[in-house]
Amino acid sequence: MVEVASGAAAGPTPLIAEPEFGFLFLSSVLDKPVEDAEGVRVGRLHDLVVAMASTFPPVVGFVVRRGRWDPFALSGRWTDVADLGGPAIRLAVGVRALTPSAGSDADGEVLVRAQLLDRQIVDINGAKVVRVNDVHFLRLGRAELRLVHVDVGTRGLVRRMGWEAQLDGLVRRLAPRSRYLSAERLIRWQYVQPLSLDPDAQNVRLSVVQRDLKKLHPADLAEILTDLDGHERFSMFRSLDTETAADALAEVDDPRIQTELLQMVSPDHAADILEEMQPDEAADLLGELPDETSRALLHKMEIEEARDVRELLSYAPDTAGGMMTTEFVALPAEIAVEEAFARLRREAPDVENIYYLFVVDAEGRLVGVLNLRHLILAEPTAVLRDIMLGTPTLVHHNDSRDTVAEIVEKYDLLALPVVDDNDTLVGMITVDDVVSHIAKQAWRRKLAH
Amino acid sequence: MAAQTGTLRRWLARVRDAGRETRTRHPGRRRWLGRIRALVPARLLVILSVVGPGIIVSNVDNDAGGITTYSLAGAHFGYSLLWVLLPLTVALVVVQEICARMGVVTGKGLADLIRERFGVRATFYVMAALLLTNLANTVAEFAGVAAALEIFGVSRYVSVPAAAAFVWWLVAYGTSRRVENVFLVACLFYVSYIFSGFLAQPPWGTVLTRLVVPEIHWETGYLVMLVGLVGTTIAPWMQFYLQSAVVEKGVRVADYRYTRYDVVVGSVIAVVVAMFIMLACAATLYEAGIGIDTAQDAALALEPLAGAYCAALFAFGLFNASLFAASVLPLSTAYYVCEGFGWETGIDRKLREAPQFFGLYTALIGLGAAFILVPGFPLLEVMFVSQVINGVLLPVILVFMLSLVNDRTLMGQYVNTRAYNVVAWGTSGIVTVLSVAMVVSLVLGAG
């Protein structure tokens, strides 16, 4: 890392040195002695304050303490700093210009050491929760600093221990090609989501920096939520919009964490989230909750969505009925292909899988299945009855999970219709609901041998 | 393939869009769950979902080293050390309750909190010391496995690799719930000590009076043993394990009181087991004037005096305790080292997701088992050094813990009350003095 040594100004008046550009790690200035304009020692640099407003937050203030655990602290604005480069940090003002306080109450300002260093953050790119080992600043001119990266790598740990130079020398001698020498794990600030550490969840300061978590894949988001500790998990979940929250919640593997999250938001918000979810996912989730809670939530949901979910809840969880979703497409047999497309556009937005379409006659009896390929390749005027497959593969609502998995596996299906005792089509099971089950079986077989 | 599936022709009864009437309902998952829930009071469900970590951590503390200490205390000093057990229970409960409370309230492990509050350096040195002492302790546990099974005529070259493989498999392929259940079953096996205590037929009247009437003998051996009892009961790594286990269980603050029961019950069980070990040895070896050096000696010496059952139960107890601790120690070490350095942790992770976690776990077990199989390995010295590090580290950890638990920004309304602080600091003070005394006596004794 290039660190340009500045010509330490002798005498009380700071020289206006040439602007210096380069990078600087927080660990290299933290706990450095601080002297005022008269050269009187004030204490040690304890913390830096950054303003969160811009892409690369500028350092706007600092905190000085006499010792790390000394409760007495002074703080000042960064514009009062004359020089960073020497053995001590020089101020441009006298000690009286500093105010006795240990931080910053201003909104949108964050204490780097107290709130970022050694804390957990979410690496948006890698979709992982990691710990900040060091903070990386870009130096623009004499004393302007901007936060550009956080360091989450082993080098950062070693640097904090104060062993960087020694260890580098050792590694260079033993293994000059080692990846350790070049492998900086720096995460750009725009991909960092700091996590609030305020145990009092009422005033979570997550909003200081709100990254666009929507860009993450729901499965990654779910994994992050699972990795986080209780409070942080909750505050992050609360900050998601309803749709993102629903997608992420559906992907969380651990039912305990799912129910915990759902019970932590207000009942109204929880109901909104459940509405956004696929009915089968919502039903699974509600099945995990205590009776009265899930009743209350169902009551709060929109009638339409609640009805679907209630219906699904009436099936045992380890049967086809318990695995299915009630969102599927059923088309009358007598309509033409054109009309079928029009209906699809109207009905399909909420449907999980529209590759398979179920065809019914005027009395509502299933007369066959179609897939999208048939529909696209057919003449627009052709009637569905003439182009469909008349022998659908199906399961009964009380068939076991294993039966469903077997059939999906055997016929390579993307979706499978489910009928009840009256042979009414009640739902459809999509392959993604089966895959996890098949995977589990495969594991079991593997372990049994 | 079920007969009704495949290419059966089924007819749809209604179009979805046509308004549906209610259909006949099947006894569904709601009602089925409701029935189960109706049978079990809701509160019991909550308790069952919370209990575990406290009981496990207290019991695992009765490991090979602990059992040796209790056996020696009974064999050499008879019933005269029994009174220590009551204050010891209080100390154990106080220290562990603080950890459990921190885990529930902050949702973070102790290593996490130390890292965030005291920075990288403090974390590194604490972790390094704990890593060393836990490696040494793991070696001691495998030595316990070897010793116990040698009583039953199994060679250590069979028993130790088998035990290591079992322990590794348990965590690498288990889920946290399953592993915890295995651990809880292991706790049940400690009952064998209670049986062997009864089989030794101690004079119960004497036992009761000696339990509540303190006495002190100003002789070196007695004092060293007194200190050893405390030192072996409260170990630094336990606090880390307990807090991480509570966090991984995800106990809600509202259910915290059950966690408190968990800790109290666990501590009481652990001390009761310790008492029966002391009784078994006091009623037999002490009365007969037989001196022993290890738990293995104790089991062998019990046979002619109290019968084969008593001895076999004693040996089985030692095997169970050693194997149990050999699982928990590497696990807890992997937990807090990874926590402190910000790596993924948790039994429920896959190997690929948490390479450092499983790497550490594997290395500790592998090394721990390997050392036992090296002929002429200085086992006693290693155990001795690990006890010294434990003793020196405990005060440091206790100070960290108390400063964290009294931090209002961290714990909100759940900081210690004043009365509790007095007890906690008092306990820490006494435990610290005794730990340091143990180290000094060990060093002097060794020198």
XYZ file of C-alpha atoms in Angstrom, chain A residues 26 51 75-76 103 117 121 125-126 131 143 181 193 279 284 299 344 352-353 399 404:
21
model
C -7.806 3.146 9.641
C -20.921 11.489 6.869
C -14.229 15.802 19.490
C -13.598 18.194 16.628
C -19.167 11.047 19.376
C -14.681 -1.665 12.886
C -21.573 -6.248 7.776
C -21.778 -8.900 -3.727
C -20.768 -12.113 -2.046
C -16.557 -9.034 9.999
C -6.221 15.805 4.976
C 0.948 -11.211 -0.324
C -24.533 -3.005 4.271
C -50.149 -19.948 -1.204
C -46.347 -24.183 5.201
C -58.129 -13.163 9.360
C -53.030 -16.549 -19.983
C -45.649 -20.107 -10.477
C -45.412 -22.298 -13.550
C -50.622 -39.618 -2.027
C -45.091 -37.505 -5.915
